[in-house]
Amino acid sequence: MTFHRFLGRRGTIAVPAIAVMTMLALVGCAPEADRTPTGSPSPPYVSTYQTPEPTAIAPLRGTTVPAGSLDHASIAAKIDNHWDARPQVGLETTDIVFEELVEGGITRYVAIWQSEIPELLGPVRSIRPMDPDIVSPFGGIICYSGGQQRFVNLMRQTPVYNAIHGQADTESTFFRTNTKSAPHNVLVRAQKLLGQHTTIAAPQQQFAYSLDGESSSAAKDGVTVTTMKYRFSSSYWGSWKWDAARQLWLRIQQDKVDKDSTGKQLTAANVVALRVNVVNDRGVPKTLLSGKGKAWISSGGAMIEGTWSKSSPTSPIRLVDTNGVTIRLAAGNTWFELIPPAGSVSFTTPSGP
């Protein structure tokens, strides 16, 4: 065994070599200070996700709206289209408008509001025999200034609340404006009228809708068109021109821009022309809407041909293509042109008629 000698103050001490090695090993195994950086602790994770507000589909436009925002009735009105009635009040916010033939070869409208109720609408005129079939599927309220008693009786038999000028229940909501001459001057305080009938249910969805014009049936399966021209009689005609920048159809009557009460041109996301039969009801043209006929549906700068049908006064109008597939309109407002047999419908394509 090897010994090492260490010199102390009083002499030398013999230490075995193995002891030296053991001491050195213990010194080498002494723990070092922890050099791992500590830093600040990470903050707890907090999610910033917010649950989206629930949405619904506007029943008469097909647009997405906050859930519950349209839980109210629709308002329909028989709107004057005489030259002295223009520009009409509130047409720019309609969901759906039906243009129909009346006496003298001119037209009137059945306009329907639900997505946006204007403060005022009008001028309203008297009811016609086809109007019950038009408004019955929507329910809600119908505004008009009166009419032949037989037509009023028909309208009162529908599931629609009749708001008639000159009646006790419309004394605060119907009035004559001094901005137009009689009989083209009866307006309706629409928001106030709706507030008086809060228990009337909202309308059911009437048509199938796509997300936008590009995904509508006309744009996907139809032909590209730039103009739709229509004629109700020898004395009345109009047209719709496609505005690609705005993705809307622009309305023209008798070759003049058809403006709303704000001075802007009336527009539509969809223009639907229906070939309808018209009979003479004791001197009053009556459009027949129960049945079926040819249809031309224009959306997204294109047109698709199809068939319309309506099985009963309270059933909605159904639109299908030549294969029997339901036609989807573009989300937005719609104008219906109810073209009589003597009338016409034509289209202009980018390359010509």
Short mmCIF file of C-alpha atoms in Angstrom, two decimals:
data_model
loop_
_atom_site.label_atom_id
_atom_site.label_comp_id
_atom_site.label_asym_id
_atom_site.label_seq_id
_atom_site.Cartn_x
_atom_site.Cartn_y
_atom_site.Cartn_z
CA MET A 1 0.00 0.00 0.00
CA THR A 2 1.32 3.41 -0.93
CA PHE A 3 1.50 6.10 1.71
CA HIS A 4 1.83 9.82 1.23
CA ARG A 5 3.32 11.99 3.85
CA PHE A 6 1.87 15.39 4.67
CA LEU A 7 3.95 17.78 6.66
CA GLY A 8 2.23 19.30 9.64
CA ARG A 9 3.52 21.69 12.28
CA ARG A 10 4.76 18.85 14.48
CA GLY A 11 5.91 16.41 11.88
CA THR A 12 4.61 14.19 9.23
CA ILE A 13 1.46 12.11 9.04
CA ALA A 14 1.19 9.06 6.84
CA VAL A 15 -2.02 8.87 4.88
CA PRO A 16 -2.91 5.88 2.73
CA ALA A 17 -3.26 6.66 -1.04
CA ILE A 18 -6.77 5.26 -1.15
CA ALA A 19 -7.90 7.81 1.39
CA VAL A 20 -6.53 10.57 -0.79
CA MET A 21 -8.40 9.28 -3.77
CA THR A 22 -11.61 9.06 -1.78
CA MET A 23 -11.25 12.62 -0.59
CA LEU A 24 -10.62 13.86 -4.13
CA ALA A 25 -13.69 11.98 -5.41
CA LEU A 26 -15.88 13.52 -2.74
CA VAL A 27 -14.60 16.96 -3.61
CA GLY A 28 -15.35 16.34 -7.30
CA CYS A 29 -18.92 15.23 -6.50
CA ALA A 30 -19.82 18.32 -4.58
CA PRO A 31 -23.02 19.82 -6.14
CA GLU A 32 -22.68 22.99 -8.20
CA ALA A 33 -25.03 25.93 -7.87
CA ASP A 34 -28.15 25.70 -10.20
CA ARG A 35 -27.41 27.92 -13.15
CA THR A 36 -30.84 27.40 -14.98
CA PRO A 37 -32.43 30.83 -15.66
CA THR A 38 -35.63 31.21 -13.74
CA GLY A 39 -37.40 34.17 -15.52
CA SER A 40 -41.00 35.27 -14.90
CA PRO A 41 -43.82 32.71 -14.85
CA SER A 42 -46.05 32.61 -18.00
CA PRO A 43 -49.46 34.26 -17.55
CA PRO A 44 -52.45 31.92 -17.58
CA TYR A 45 -54.13 31.42 -21.05
CA VAL A 46 -57.21 33.51 -21.59
CA SER A 47 -59.34 32.78 -24.68
CA THR A 48 -60.50 35.78 -26.72
CA TYR A 49 -63.07 33.76 -28.71
CA GLN A 50 -66.54 35.20 -28.62
CA THR A 51 -69.58 33.14 -29.52
CA PRO A 52 -71.19 34.69 -32.63
CA GLU A 53 -74.62 36.18 -32.21
CA PRO A 54 -77.33 33.86 -33.61
CA THR A 55 -78.62 34.71 -37.06
CA ALA A 56 -81.69 34.06 -39.18
CA ILE A 57 -82.73 34.39 -42.83
CA ALA A 58 -84.93 37.34 -43.81
CA PRO A 59 -88.06 35.56 -45.10
CA LEU A 60 -88.72 37.94 -48.01
CA ARG A 61 -85.11 38.74 -49.02
CA GLY A 62 -83.00 35.72 -48.18
CA THR A 63 -80.38 37.88 -46.49
CA THR A 64 -78.73 37.03 -43.15
CA VAL A 65 -80.01 39.09 -40.21
CA PRO A 66 -79.71 38.94 -36.40
CA ALA A 67 -82.01 36.28 -34.97
CA GLY A 68 -85.31 37.76 -33.79
CA SER A 69 -84.84 41.08 -35.57
CA LEU A 70 -87.65 40.37 -38.05
CA ASP A 71 -90.19 38.76 -35.75
CA HIS A 72 -92.97 41.02 -36.95
CA ALA A 73 -95.64 41.20 -39.64
CA SER A 74 -95.16 42.28 -43.22
CA ILE A 75 -96.97 45.32 -44.62
CA ALA A 76 -98.35 45.20 -48.14
CA ALA A 77 -99.88 48.18 -49.91
CA LYS A 78 -101.67 48.88 -53.19
CA ILE A 79 -99.34 51.55 -54.61
CA ASP A 80 -100.30 54.06 -57.27
CA ASN A 81 -98.16 54.13 -60.44
CA HIS A 82 -99.86 57.03 -62.18
CA TRP A 83 -97.54 59.76 -63.45
CA ASP A 84 -98.90 62.14 -60.81
CA ALA A 85 -98.06 59.63 -58.05
CA ARG A 86 -94.37 59.43 -58.91
CA PRO A 87 -91.96 59.35 -57.23
CA GLN A 88 -93.65 57.00 -54.82
CA VAL A 89 -92.75 56.96 -51.14
CA GLY A 90 -90.90 54.00 -49.63
CA LEU A 91 -90.44 51.81 -52.72
CA GLU A 92 -86.67 51.87 -52.23
CA THR A 93 -86.97 49.65 -49.12
CA THR A 94 -89.46 47.09 -50.40
CA ASP A 95 -88.74 43.37 -50.22
CA ILE A 96 -91.08 42.37 -53.05
CA VAL A 97 -93.10 44.33 -55.61
CA PHE A 98 -95.73 42.94 -58.00
CA GLU A 99 -96.54 45.11 -61.02
CA GLU A 100 -99.97 44.37 -62.50
CA LEU A 101 -102.21 45.61 -65.31
CA VAL A 102 -105.21 47.78 -64.37
CA GLU A 103 -107.73 49.87 -66.31
CA GLY A 104 -106.52 52.08 -69.14
CA GLY A 105 -103.51 49.90 -69.94
CA ILE A 106 -101.44 51.33 -67.05
CA THR A 107 -100.13 49.49 -64.02
CA ARG A 108 -100.24 49.55 -60.25
CA TYR A 109 -98.10 47.83 -57.65
CA VAL A 110 -98.66 45.50 -54.75
CA ALA A 111 -95.58 46.35 -52.68
CA ILE A 112 -94.51 44.37 -49.63
CA TRP A 113 -92.21 45.47 -46.79
CA GLN A 114 -90.84 43.38 -43.93
CA SER A 115 -87.05 43.58 -43.75
CA GLU A 116 -87.15 47.38 -43.47
CA ILE A 117 -90.37 49.20 -42.65
CA PRO A 118 -90.24 52.83 -43.83
CA GLU A 119 -91.67 55.67 -41.80
CA LEU A 120 -94.06 56.52 -44.65
CA LEU A 121 -95.27 54.65 -47.72
CA GLY A 122 -97.61 55.40 -50.59
CA PRO A 123 -99.52 56.79 -52.32
CA VAL A 124 -102.05 53.99 -51.79
CA ARG A 125 -105.01 53.39 -54.10
CA SER A 126 -107.99 51.07 -54.34
CA ILE A 127 -107.86 47.29 -54.32
CA ARG A 128 -108.24 45.09 -57.43
CA PRO A 129 -109.67 41.56 -57.83
CA MET A 130 -106.28 39.81 -58.16
CA ASP A 131 -104.80 41.37 -55.03
CA PRO A 132 -106.21 38.82 -52.54
CA ASP A 133 -104.35 36.02 -54.35
CA ILE A 134 -101.13 38.06 -54.33
CA VAL A 135 -101.04 39.02 -50.64
CA SER A 136 -102.68 35.99 -48.97
CA PRO A 137 -99.47 33.89 -48.76
CA PHE A 138 -97.69 36.69 -46.87
CA GLY A 139 -100.30 37.27 -44.19
CA GLY A 140 -99.59 40.49 -42.31
CA ILE A 141 -101.29 43.79 -43.15
CA ILE A 142 -102.64 45.16 -46.44
CA CYS A 143 -103.07 48.93 -46.90
CA TYR A 144 -105.39 50.44 -49.51
CA SER A 145 -107.75 53.33 -50.02
CA GLY A 146 -110.94 51.34 -50.63
CA GLY A 147 -112.38 49.95 -53.85
CA GLN A 148 -115.46 48.29 -55.25
CA GLN A 149 -117.29 46.60 -52.40
CA ARG A 150 -117.08 43.19 -54.06
CA PHE A 151 -113.30 43.46 -54.17
CA VAL A 152 -113.11 44.74 -50.60
CA ASN A 153 -115.22 41.78 -49.50
CA LEU A 154 -112.80 39.38 -51.21
CA MET A 155 -109.86 41.00 -49.47
CA ARG A 156 -111.55 40.88 -46.08
CA GLN A 157 -111.95 37.11 -46.51
CA THR A 158 -108.18 36.61 -46.66
CA PRO A 159 -105.89 35.87 -43.66
CA VAL A 160 -104.60 39.45 -43.89
CA TYR A 161 -105.45 42.46 -41.71
CA ASN A 162 -107.22 45.08 -43.86
CA ALA A 163 -106.08 48.64 -43.14
CA ILE A 164 -108.35 50.88 -45.23
CA HIS A 165 -108.24 54.64 -45.58
CA GLY A 166 -111.20 56.38 -43.98
CA GLN A 167 -111.88 53.72 -41.35
CA ALA A 168 -111.79 54.35 -37.61
CA ASP A 169 -108.81 52.03 -37.06
CA THR A 170 -106.65 53.93 -39.58
CA GLU A 171 -107.51 57.48 -38.52
CA SER A 172 -104.05 58.01 -37.01
CA THR A 173 -102.05 56.15 -39.65
CA PHE A 174 -103.51 57.24 -43.03
CA PHE A 175 -103.44 60.85 -44.20
CA ARG A 176 -103.40 63.01 -47.31
CA THR A 177 -100.13 64.78 -48.04
CA ASN A 178 -100.09 68.28 -49.52
CA THR A 179 -97.11 67.39 -51.73
CA LYS A 180 -99.29 65.59 -54.27
CA SER A 181 -102.75 66.14 -55.69
CA ALA A 182 -105.77 63.93 -54.96
CA PRO A 183 -106.41 61.06 -55.49
CA HIS A 184 -102.66 60.39 -55.66
CA ASN A 185 -101.84 61.66 -52.18
CA VAL A 186 -102.86 59.11 -49.51
CA LEU A 187 -99.84 58.08 -47.44
CA VAL A 188 -99.46 55.60 -44.58
CA ARG A 189 -97.46 55.98 -41.36
CA ALA A 190 -96.13 52.45 -41.76
CA GLN A 191 -94.02 52.13 -38.61
CA LYS A 192 -96.86 53.41 -36.46
CA LEU A 193 -99.29 51.04 -38.17
CA LEU A 194 -97.00 48.07 -37.52
CA GLY A 195 -96.70 49.10 -33.87
CA GLN A 196 -100.48 48.80 -33.52
CA HIS A 197 -100.44 45.15 -34.65
CA THR A 198 -97.61 43.47 -32.78
CA THR A 199 -99.42 40.14 -32.41
CA ILE A 200 -99.55 39.46 -36.17
CA ALA A 201 -97.01 36.80 -37.11
CA ALA A 202 -94.07 37.26 -39.44
CA PRO A 203 -94.43 35.89 -42.99
CA GLN A 204 -93.10 32.53 -44.06
CA GLN A 205 -90.21 32.37 -46.54
CA GLN A 206 -91.73 32.44 -50.03
CA PHE A 207 -88.83 31.63 -52.36
CA ALA A 208 -85.49 29.81 -52.40
CA TYR A 209 -82.43 32.07 -52.23
CA SER A 210 -78.74 31.74 -52.97
CA LEU A 211 -76.03 33.56 -51.06
CA ASP A 212 -75.53 36.18 -53.79
CA GLY A 213 -76.11 36.91 -57.47
CA GLU A 214 -73.17 34.83 -58.68
CA SER A 215 -74.55 31.69 -57.04
CA SER A 216 -78.16 32.22 -58.16
CA SER A 217 -79.77 29.77 -60.56
CA ALA A 218 -79.83 32.34 -63.36
CA ALA A 219 -76.12 33.14 -63.06
CA LYS A 220 -75.08 29.49 -62.82
CA ASP A 221 -77.41 27.88 -65.37
CA GLY A 222 -78.85 30.73 -67.44
CA VAL A 223 -77.60 33.06 -70.18
CA THR A 224 -75.86 36.39 -69.66
CA VAL A 225 -78.13 39.38 -70.41
CA THR A 226 -77.69 43.14 -70.16
CA THR A 227 -81.29 44.35 -70.49
CA MET A 228 -84.77 43.01 -69.89
CA LYS A 229 -87.60 44.83 -71.71
CA TYR A 230 -91.30 44.35 -70.98
CA ARG A 231 -94.61 45.72 -72.25
CA PHE A 232 -98.00 45.61 -70.53
CA SER A 233 -99.96 47.40 -73.24
CA SER A 234 -99.56 49.76 -76.17
CA SER A 235 -99.45 52.66 -73.72
CA TYR A 236 -97.20 51.25 -71.02
CA TRP A 237 -93.76 49.62 -71.11
CA GLY A 238 -90.48 49.57 -69.21
CA SER A 239 -87.09 47.92 -68.86
CA TRP A 240 -84.40 46.81 -66.43
CA LYS A 241 -80.69 47.28 -67.15
CA TRP A 242 -77.92 45.34 -65.44
CA ASP A 243 -75.34 47.32 -63.49
CA ALA A 244 -72.34 45.01 -63.06
CA ALA A 245 -70.56 47.38 -60.67
CA ARG A 246 -73.50 47.47 -58.26
CA GLN A 247 -74.71 43.93 -59.02
CA LEU A 248 -78.27 45.28 -59.40
CA TRP A 249 -80.94 45.77 -62.04
CA LEU A 250 -81.83 49.43 -62.69
CA ARG A 251 -85.46 50.31 -63.39
CA ILE A 252 -86.72 52.43 -66.30
CA GLN A 253 -90.33 53.39 -67.15
CA GLN A 254 -91.33 54.74 -70.57
CA ASP A 255 -87.66 55.28 -71.39
CA LYS A 256 -87.13 57.43 -68.29
CA VAL A 257 -85.14 56.61 -65.16
CA ASP A 258 -87.62 55.50 -62.48
CA LYS A 259 -86.62 57.26 -59.27
CA ASP A 260 -87.56 56.79 -55.65
CA SER A 261 -88.53 59.53 -53.21
CA THR A 262 -84.87 60.24 -52.45
CA GLY A 263 -84.06 60.94 -56.11
CA LYS A 264 -82.17 57.68 -56.68
CA GLN A 265 -83.00 55.13 -59.36
CA LEU A 266 -85.05 52.15 -58.22
CA THR A 267 -83.13 48.87 -58.24
CA ALA A 268 -83.68 45.15 -57.75
CA ALA A 269 -81.52 42.12 -57.07
CA ASN A 270 -84.03 39.97 -58.98
CA VAL A 271 -86.53 40.70 -61.74
CA VAL A 272 -89.07 37.93 -62.38
CA ALA A 273 -91.44 38.14 -65.35
CA LEU A 274 -94.47 35.84 -65.26
CA ARG A 275 -96.74 35.23 -68.23
CA VAL A 276 -100.25 35.38 -66.77
CA ASN A 277 -103.78 35.21 -68.08
CA VAL A 278 -105.95 38.30 -67.65
CA VAL A 279 -109.77 38.29 -67.80
CA ASN A 280 -112.28 41.13 -67.84
CA ASP A 281 -114.09 41.24 -64.50
CA ARG A 282 -116.98 43.60 -65.35
CA GLY A 283 -114.69 46.20 -66.82
CA VAL A 284 -111.74 45.57 -64.49
CA PRO A 285 -108.69 43.56 -65.68
CA LYS A 286 -108.16 40.58 -63.40
CA THR A 287 -104.83 38.77 -63.42
CA LEU A 288 -105.25 35.04 -62.77
CA LEU A 289 -102.56 33.77 -60.42
CA SER A 290 -103.91 30.34 -59.57
CA GLY A 291 -102.44 27.96 -62.11
CA LYS A 292 -99.11 28.03 -63.93
CA GLY A 293 -97.28 29.65 -66.81
CA LYS A 294 -93.94 30.61 -68.29
CA ALA A 295 -91.40 32.51 -66.22
CA TRP A 296 -88.19 34.44 -66.88
CA ILE A 297 -85.97 34.92 -63.83
CA SER A 298 -83.14 37.47 -63.98
CA SER A 299 -80.45 37.51 -61.28
CA GLY A 300 -76.73 38.23 -61.21
CA GLY A 301 -76.64 39.62 -64.75
CA ALA A 302 -78.19 36.51 -66.28
CA MET A 303 -81.61 35.04 -67.09
CA ILE A 304 -83.03 31.56 -66.76
CA GLU A 305 -86.34 30.37 -68.19
CA GLY A 306 -88.71 28.30 -66.16
CA THR A 307 -92.28 27.76 -65.01
CA TRP A 308 -94.29 29.41 -62.26
CA SER A 309 -97.16 27.74 -60.44
CA LYS A 310 -99.56 28.60 -57.63
CA SER A 311 -101.90 25.89 -56.40
CA SER A 312 -104.24 27.97 -54.20
CA PRO A 313 -104.87 31.58 -53.12
CA THR A 314 -102.87 31.11 -49.91
CA SER A 315 -99.99 29.11 -51.40
CA PRO A 316 -96.78 30.85 -52.49
CA ILE A 317 -95.63 31.12 -56.07
CA ARG A 318 -93.25 28.30 -56.98
CA LEU A 319 -90.48 28.81 -59.55
CA VAL A 320 -88.80 25.84 -61.24
CA ASP A 321 -86.47 25.46 -64.22
CA THR A 322 -87.07 23.32 -67.32
CA ASN A 323 -85.91 20.26 -65.37
CA GLY A 324 -88.34 20.89 -62.53
CA VAL A 325 -85.59 22.03 -60.15
CA THR A 326 -86.41 24.88 -57.76
CA ILE A 327 -84.93 28.19 -58.94
CA ARG A 328 -82.85 30.11 -56.41
CA LEU A 329 -83.02 33.88 -56.45
CA ALA A 330 -80.15 36.14 -55.44
CA ALA A 331 -80.37 37.36 -51.86
CA GLY A 332 -82.04 40.78 -51.97
CA ASN A 333 -85.23 42.45 -53.17
CA THR A 334 -87.38 41.19 -56.04
CA TRP A 335 -89.73 42.78 -58.58
CA PHE A 336 -92.38 40.68 -60.33
CA GLU A 337 -93.71 41.77 -63.72
CA LEU A 338 -97.12 40.10 -64.31
CA ILE A 339 -97.18 40.21 -68.11
CA PRO A 340 -100.59 39.72 -69.82
CA PRO A 341 -100.99 37.67 -73.02
CA ALA A 342 -100.98 40.83 -75.15
CA GLY A 343 -97.76 42.00 -73.50
CA SER A 344 -94.20 41.02 -74.27
CA VAL A 345 -90.86 40.19 -72.66
CA SER A 346 -87.46 40.37 -74.41
CA PHE A 347 -83.79 40.30 -73.46
CA THR A 348 -80.57 41.75 -74.81
CA THR A 349 -77.40 39.69 -74.58
CA PRO A 350 -73.88 41.19 -74.60
CA SER A 351 -73.59 40.33 -78.31
CA GLY A 352 -77.04 41.65 -79.20
CA PRO A 353 -80.72 40.59 -79.07
#
